[in-house]
PDB file of C-alpha atoms and ligand atoms in Angstrom:
ATOM      1  CA  UNK B   1     131.468  95.478 121.273  1.00  0.00           C
ATOM      2  CA  UNK B   2     129.791  94.341 117.947  1.00  0.00           C
ATOM      3  CA  UNK B   3     129.611  97.028 115.243  1.00  0.00           C
ATOM      4  CA  UNK B   4     127.191  97.265 112.346  1.00  0.00           C
ATOM      5  CA  UNK B   5     129.072  96.312 109.239  1.00  0.00           C
ATOM      6  CA  UNK B   6     128.335  97.798 105.959  1.00  0.00           C
ATOM      7  CA  UNK B   7     127.127  94.814 103.835  1.00  0.00           C
ATOM      8  CA  UNK B   8     126.479  97.023 100.734  1.00  0.00           C
ATOM      9  CA  UNK B   9     129.501  98.239  98.802  1.00  0.00           C
ATOM     10  CA  UNK B  10     128.505 101.265  96.741  1.00  0.00           C
ATOM     11  CA  UNK B  11     128.084  99.481  93.471  1.00  0.00           C
ATOM     12  CA  UNK B  12     125.278  97.450  94.915  1.00  0.00           C
ATOM     13  CA  UNK B  13     123.888 100.066  97.441  1.00  0.00           C
ATOM     14  CA  UNK B  14     120.176 100.875  96.466  1.00  0.00           C
ATOM     15  CA  UNK B  15     120.761 104.554  97.611  1.00  0.00           C
ATOM     16  CA  UNK B  16     124.035 104.875  95.745  1.00  0.00           C
ATOM     17  CA  UNK B  17     122.227 103.515  92.643  1.00  0.00           C
ATOM     18  CA  UNK B  18     119.454 105.958  93.216  1.00  0.00           C
ATOM     19  CA  UNK B  19     121.616 108.874  93.953  1.00  0.00           C
ATOM     20  CA  UNK B  20     123.574 108.066  90.759  1.00  0.00           C
ATOM     21  CA  UNK B  21     120.299 108.012  88.730  1.00  0.00           C
ATOM     22  CA  UNK B  22     120.390 104.399  87.876  1.00  0.00           C
ATOM     23  CA  UNK B  23     117.088 103.777  89.554  1.00  0.00           C
ATOM     24  CA  UNK B  24     114.275 106.330  89.576  1.00  0.00           C
ATOM     25  CA  UNK B  25     113.169 108.456  92.707  1.00  0.00           C
ATOM     26  CA  UNK B  26     111.194 111.466  93.426  1.00  0.00           C
ATOM     27  CA  UNK B  27     113.827 114.043  94.537  1.00  0.00           C
ATOM     28  CA  UNK B  28     113.076 116.931  96.754  1.00  0.00           C
ATOM     29  CA  UNK B  29     116.320 118.722  97.347  1.00  0.00           C
ATOM     30  CA  UNK B  30     120.024 118.137  96.752  1.00  0.00           C
ATOM     31  CA  UNK B  31     123.376 119.947  97.516  1.00  0.00           C
ATOM     32  CA  UNK B  32     127.049 119.102  97.393  1.00  0.00           C
ATOM     33  CA  UNK B  33     126.772 116.620 100.389  1.00  0.00           C
ATOM     34  CA  UNK B  34     123.238 115.381 100.511  1.00  0.00           C
ATOM     35  CA  UNK B  35     120.194 114.241  98.409  1.00  0.00           C
ATOM     36  CA  UNK B  36     116.706 114.220  99.739  1.00  0.00           C
ATOM     37  CA  UNK B  37     113.938 112.032  97.942  1.00  0.00           C
ATOM     38  CA  UNK B  38     110.521 110.668  98.861  1.00  0.00           C
ATOM     39  CA  UNK B  39     110.755 107.348 101.018  1.00  0.00           C
ATOM     40  CA  UNK B  40     109.255 104.662  98.717  1.00  0.00           C
ATOM     41  CA  UNK B  41     107.161 103.422 101.654  1.00  0.00           C
ATOM     42  CA  UNK B  42     105.478 106.922 102.769  1.00  0.00           C
ATOM     43  CA  UNK B  43     104.486 106.239 106.325  1.00  0.00           C
ATOM     44  CA  UNK B  44     102.854 109.402 106.167  1.00  0.00           C
ATOM     45  CA  UNK B  45     102.213 111.540 103.043  1.00  0.00           C
ATOM     46  CA  UNK B  46     105.579 113.731 102.526  1.00  0.00           C
ATOM     47  CA  UNK B  47     107.851 111.175 104.147  1.00  0.00           C
ATOM     48  CA  UNK B  48     111.204 112.081 102.972  1.00  0.00           C
ATOM     49  CA  UNK B  49     114.726 110.567 103.372  1.00  0.00           C
ATOM     50  CA  UNK B  50     117.821 112.937 103.470  1.00  0.00           C
ATOM     51  CA  UNK B  51     120.857 110.784 102.642  1.00  0.00           C
ATOM     52  CA  UNK B  52     124.489 111.440 102.163  1.00  0.00           C
ATOM     53  CA  UNK B  53     125.632 111.781  98.698  1.00  0.00           C
ATOM     54  CA  UNK B  54     128.753 109.857  99.349  1.00  0.00           C
ATOM     55  CA  UNK B  55     128.254 106.204 100.436  1.00  0.00           C
ATOM     56  CA  UNK B  56     128.714 106.151 104.256  1.00  0.00           C
ATOM     57  CA  UNK B  57     126.902 103.258 105.931  1.00  0.00           C
ATOM     58  CA  UNK B  58     126.122 104.803 109.187  1.00  0.00           C
ATOM     59  CA  UNK B  59     126.602 107.685 111.568  1.00  0.00           C
ATOM     60  CA  UNK B  60     129.929 106.215 112.566  1.00  0.00           C
ATOM     61  CA  UNK B  61     131.037 106.292 108.922  1.00  0.00           C
ATOM     62  CA  UNK B  62     129.736 109.650 107.821  1.00  0.00           C
ATOM     63  CA  UNK B  63     132.122 112.816 108.410  1.00  0.00           C
ATOM     64  CA  UNK B  64     130.895 115.617 110.741  1.00  0.00           C
ATOM     65  CA  UNK B  65     130.269 117.818 107.798  1.00  0.00           C
ATOM     66  CA  UNK B  66     128.046 115.207 106.173  1.00  0.00           C
ATOM     67  CA  UNK B  67     126.044 114.654 109.392  1.00  0.00           C
ATOM     68  CA  UNK B  68     125.676 118.497 109.805  1.00  0.00           C
ATOM     69  CA  UNK B  69     124.596 118.764 106.053  1.00  0.00           C
ATOM     70  CA  UNK B  70     121.975 115.867 106.485  1.00  0.00           C
ATOM     71  CA  UNK B  71     120.453 117.487 109.549  1.00  0.00           C
ATOM     72  CA  UNK B  72     120.285 121.015 107.824  1.00  0.00           C
ATOM     73  CA  UNK B  73     118.618 119.297 104.856  1.00  0.00           C
ATOM     74  CA  UNK B  74     116.242 117.685 107.160  1.00  0.00           C
ATOM     75  CA  UNK B  75     115.361 121.017 108.818  1.00  0.00           C
ATOM     76  CA  UNK B  76     114.810 122.414 105.336  1.00  0.00           C
ATOM     77  CA  UNK B  77     112.423 119.563 104.311  1.00  0.00           C
ATOM     78  CA  UNK B  78     110.733 119.743 107.533  1.00  0.00           C
ATOM     79  CA  UNK B  79     109.999 123.358 107.072  1.00  0.00           C
ATOM     80  CA  UNK B  80     108.616 122.556 103.538  1.00  0.00           C
ATOM     81  CA  UNK B  81     106.478 119.624 104.766  1.00  0.00           C
ATOM     82  CA  UNK B  82     104.926 122.034 107.381  1.00  0.00           C
ATOM     83  CA  UNK B  83     103.890 124.330 104.546  1.00  0.00           C
ATOM     84  CA  UNK B  84     102.797 121.542 102.028  1.00  0.00           C
ATOM     85  CA  UNK B  85     101.179 118.861 104.469  1.00  0.00           C
ATOM     86  CA  UNK B  86     100.161 120.809 107.517  1.00  0.00           C
ATOM     87  CA  UNK B  87     101.225 118.089 109.954  1.00  0.00           C
ATOM     88  CA  UNK B  88     100.474 118.485 113.644  1.00  0.00           C
ATOM     89  CA  UNK B  89     104.177 117.570 114.173  1.00  0.00           C
ATOM     90  CA  UNK B  90     107.263 116.141 112.574  1.00  0.00           C
ATOM     91  CA  UNK B  91     109.572 113.377 113.512  1.00  0.00           C
ATOM     92  CA  UNK B  92     113.173 112.966 112.512  1.00  0.00           C
ATOM     93  CA  UNK B  93     114.352 109.302 112.802  1.00  0.00           C
ATOM     94  CA  UNK B  94     117.892 108.098 111.974  1.00  0.00           C
ATOM     95  CA  UNK B  95     118.798 104.251 112.563  1.00  0.00           C
ATOM     96  CA  UNK B  96     122.165 102.855 112.567  1.00  0.00           C
ATOM     97  CA  UNK B  97     122.758  99.043 112.394  1.00  0.00           C
ATOM     98  CA  UNK B  98     120.099  96.319 111.820  1.00  0.00           C
ATOM     99  CA  UNK B  99     119.454  96.133 115.565  1.00  0.00           C
ATOM    100  CA  UNK B 100     118.390  99.842 115.574  1.00  0.00           C
ATOM    101  CA  UNK B 101     116.070  99.283 112.687  1.00  0.00           C
ATOM    102  CA  UNK B 102     118.409 100.236 109.736  1.00  0.00           C
ATOM    103  CA  UNK B 103     117.400  98.343 106.552  1.00  0.00           C
ATOM    104  CA  UNK B 104     119.413 100.448 104.081  1.00  0.00           C
ATOM    105  CA  UNK B 105     123.082 100.472 104.956  1.00  0.00           C
ATOM    106  CA  UNK B 106     123.631 104.101 103.648  1.00  0.00           C
ATOM    107  CA  UNK B 107     123.441 106.971 106.076  1.00  0.00           C
ATOM    108  CA  UNK B 108     120.024 108.794 106.009  1.00  0.00           C
ATOM    109  CA  UNK B 109     117.523 110.677 108.105  1.00  0.00           C
ATOM    110  CA  UNK B 110     113.750 110.108 107.859  1.00  0.00           C
ATOM    111  CA  UNK B 111     111.637 113.315 107.847  1.00  0.00           C
ATOM    112  CA  UNK B 112     108.139 112.046 108.803  1.00  0.00           C
ATOM    113  CA  UNK B 113     105.174 114.435 109.086  1.00  0.00           C
ATOM    114  CA  UNK B 114     103.017 113.506 112.038  1.00  0.00           C
ATOM    115  CA  UNK B 115      99.375 113.481 112.649  1.00  0.00           C
ATOM    116  CA  UNK B 116      97.116 112.415 115.463  1.00  0.00           C
ATOM    117  CA  UNK B 117      96.175 108.627 114.939  1.00  0.00           C
ATOM    118  CA  UNK B 118      98.660 108.237 112.052  1.00  0.00           C
ATOM    119  CA  UNK B 119      99.417 104.723 113.357  1.00  0.00           C
ATOM    120  CA  UNK B 120     103.122 105.136 114.143  1.00  0.00           C
ATOM    121  CA  UNK B 121     104.134 103.715 117.284  1.00  0.00           C
ATOM    122  CA  UNK B 122     107.245 103.000 119.446  1.00  0.00           C
ATOM    123  CA  UNK B 123     107.861 100.901 122.522  1.00  0.00           C
ATOM    124  CA  UNK B 124     110.084 102.941 124.802  1.00  0.00           C
ATOM    125  CA  UNK B 125     111.213 100.661 127.633  1.00  0.00           C
ATOM    126  CA  UNK B 126     112.186 103.024 130.476  1.00  0.00           C
ATOM    127  CA  UNK B 127     114.490 101.766 133.073  1.00  0.00           C
ATOM    128  CA  UNK B 128     114.728 104.616 135.467  1.00  0.00           C
ATOM    129  CA  UNK B 129     118.191 103.729 136.907  1.00  0.00           C
ATOM    130  CA  UNK B 130     119.492 105.141 140.097  1.00  0.00           C
ATOM    131  CA  UNK B 131     121.374 108.558 139.967  1.00  0.00           C
ATOM    132  CA  UNK B 132     124.701 106.691 140.646  1.00  0.00           C
ATOM    133  CA  UNK B 133     124.155 104.563 137.475  1.00  0.00           C
ATOM    134  CA  UNK B 134     123.426 107.767 135.418  1.00  0.00           C
ATOM    135  CA  UNK B 135     126.665 109.225 136.816  1.00  0.00           C
ATOM    136  CA  UNK B 136     128.647 105.938 135.797  1.00  0.00           C
ATOM    137  CA  UNK B 137     127.272 105.923 132.294  1.00  0.00           C
ATOM    138  CA  UNK B 138     128.078 109.688 131.983  1.00  0.00           C
ATOM    139  CA  UNK B 139     131.684 108.976 133.124  1.00  0.00           C
ATOM    140  CA  UNK B 140     132.060 106.183 130.724  1.00  0.00           C
ATOM    141  CA  UNK B 141     130.868 108.447 127.761  1.00  0.00           C
ATOM    142  CA  UNK B 142     132.960 111.357 128.954  1.00  0.00           C
ATOM    143  CA  UNK B 143     136.201 109.064 129.163  1.00  0.00           C
ATOM    144  CA  UNK B 144     135.391 107.866 125.575  1.00  0.00           C
ATOM    145  CA  UNK B 145     134.955 111.360 124.016  1.00  0.00           C
TER     146      UNK B 145
HETATM  147  P1  5GP J   1     115.797 102.435 107.362  1.00  0.00           P
HETATM  148  O1  5GP J   1     114.932 101.325 107.833  1.00  0.00           O
HETATM  149  O2  5GP J   1     117.211 101.842 106.760  1.00  0.00           O
HETATM  150  O3  5GP J   1     115.882 103.508 108.383  1.00  0.00           O
HETATM  151  O4  5GP J   1     115.053 103.093 106.018  1.00  0.00           O
HETATM  152  C1  5GP J   1     115.206 102.743 104.806  1.00  0.00           C
HETATM  153  C2  5GP J   1     114.033 103.440 104.003  1.00  0.00           C
HETATM  154  O5  5GP J   1     114.278 103.320 102.706  1.00  0.00           O
HETATM  155  C3  5GP J   1     112.645 102.706 104.108  1.00  0.00           C
HETATM  156  O6  5GP J   1     111.798 103.528 104.904  1.00  0.00           O
HETATM  157  C4  5GP J   1     112.221 102.335 102.793  1.00  0.00           C
HETATM  158  O7  5GP J   1     110.969 102.493 102.462  1.00  0.00           O
HETATM  159  C5  5GP J   1     113.183 103.159 101.848  1.00  0.00           C
HETATM  160  N1  5GP J   1     113.557 102.566 100.568  1.00  0.00           N
HETATM  161  C6  5GP J   1     114.106 101.241 100.356  1.00  0.00           C
HETATM  162  N2  5GP J   1     114.244 101.172  99.093  1.00  0.00           N
HETATM  163  C7  5GP J   1     113.950 102.335  98.516  1.00  0.00           C
HETATM  164  C8  5GP J   1     113.992 102.768  97.079  1.00  0.00           C
HETATM  165  O8  5GP J   1     114.533 102.055  96.213  1.00  0.00           O
HETATM  166  N3  5GP J   1     113.544 104.045  96.872  1.00  0.00           N
HETATM  167  C9  5GP J   1     113.174 104.820  97.727  1.00  0.00           C
HETATM  168  N4  5GP J   1     112.796 105.912  97.441  1.00  0.00           N
HETATM  169  N5  5GP J   1     113.192 104.382  99.113  1.00  0.00           N
HETATM  170  C10 5GP J   1     113.546 103.114  99.382  1.00  0.00           C
HETATM  171 ZN1   ZN J   2     125.260 103.602  99.461  1.00  0.00          ZN
END
């Protein structure tokens, strides 16, 4: 199965350079394992990225501790976004691999405040397979755990 490969070694990774302070960013939060900063694109006001401090390209490369820390950071930022921007909802988005929409090969979670009519849209092509197909998929995953 093809895997997303990290085309950005740490010295040329934009987020590594940002975390090192070599390029500017509007930081929100940081701890030993993560750094949270404003996404330059601001899909909605308050759009934050929570990234691993260490260079890890994807979910497959980050440690369990790093993934947990990113999720805890996302929760903390989401709580702050609720107070600061009064959104109707909040969306967490985390892409791995170009085919999944990842454009920066350094593990990060989007925290996106959501509002009615904010223009964000996804296509979500449901397949609704038969229960036997679901059972087969589950068996394949259990065997791989
Ligand atoms: P991805 O598509 O990989 O999930 O998200 C990458 C995000 O990084 C994009 O939303 C993009 O706006 C943001 N981004 C790319 N370059 C920079 C940068 O130099 N600074 C900041 N703050 N965000 C960036
Ligand atoms: Zn990096």
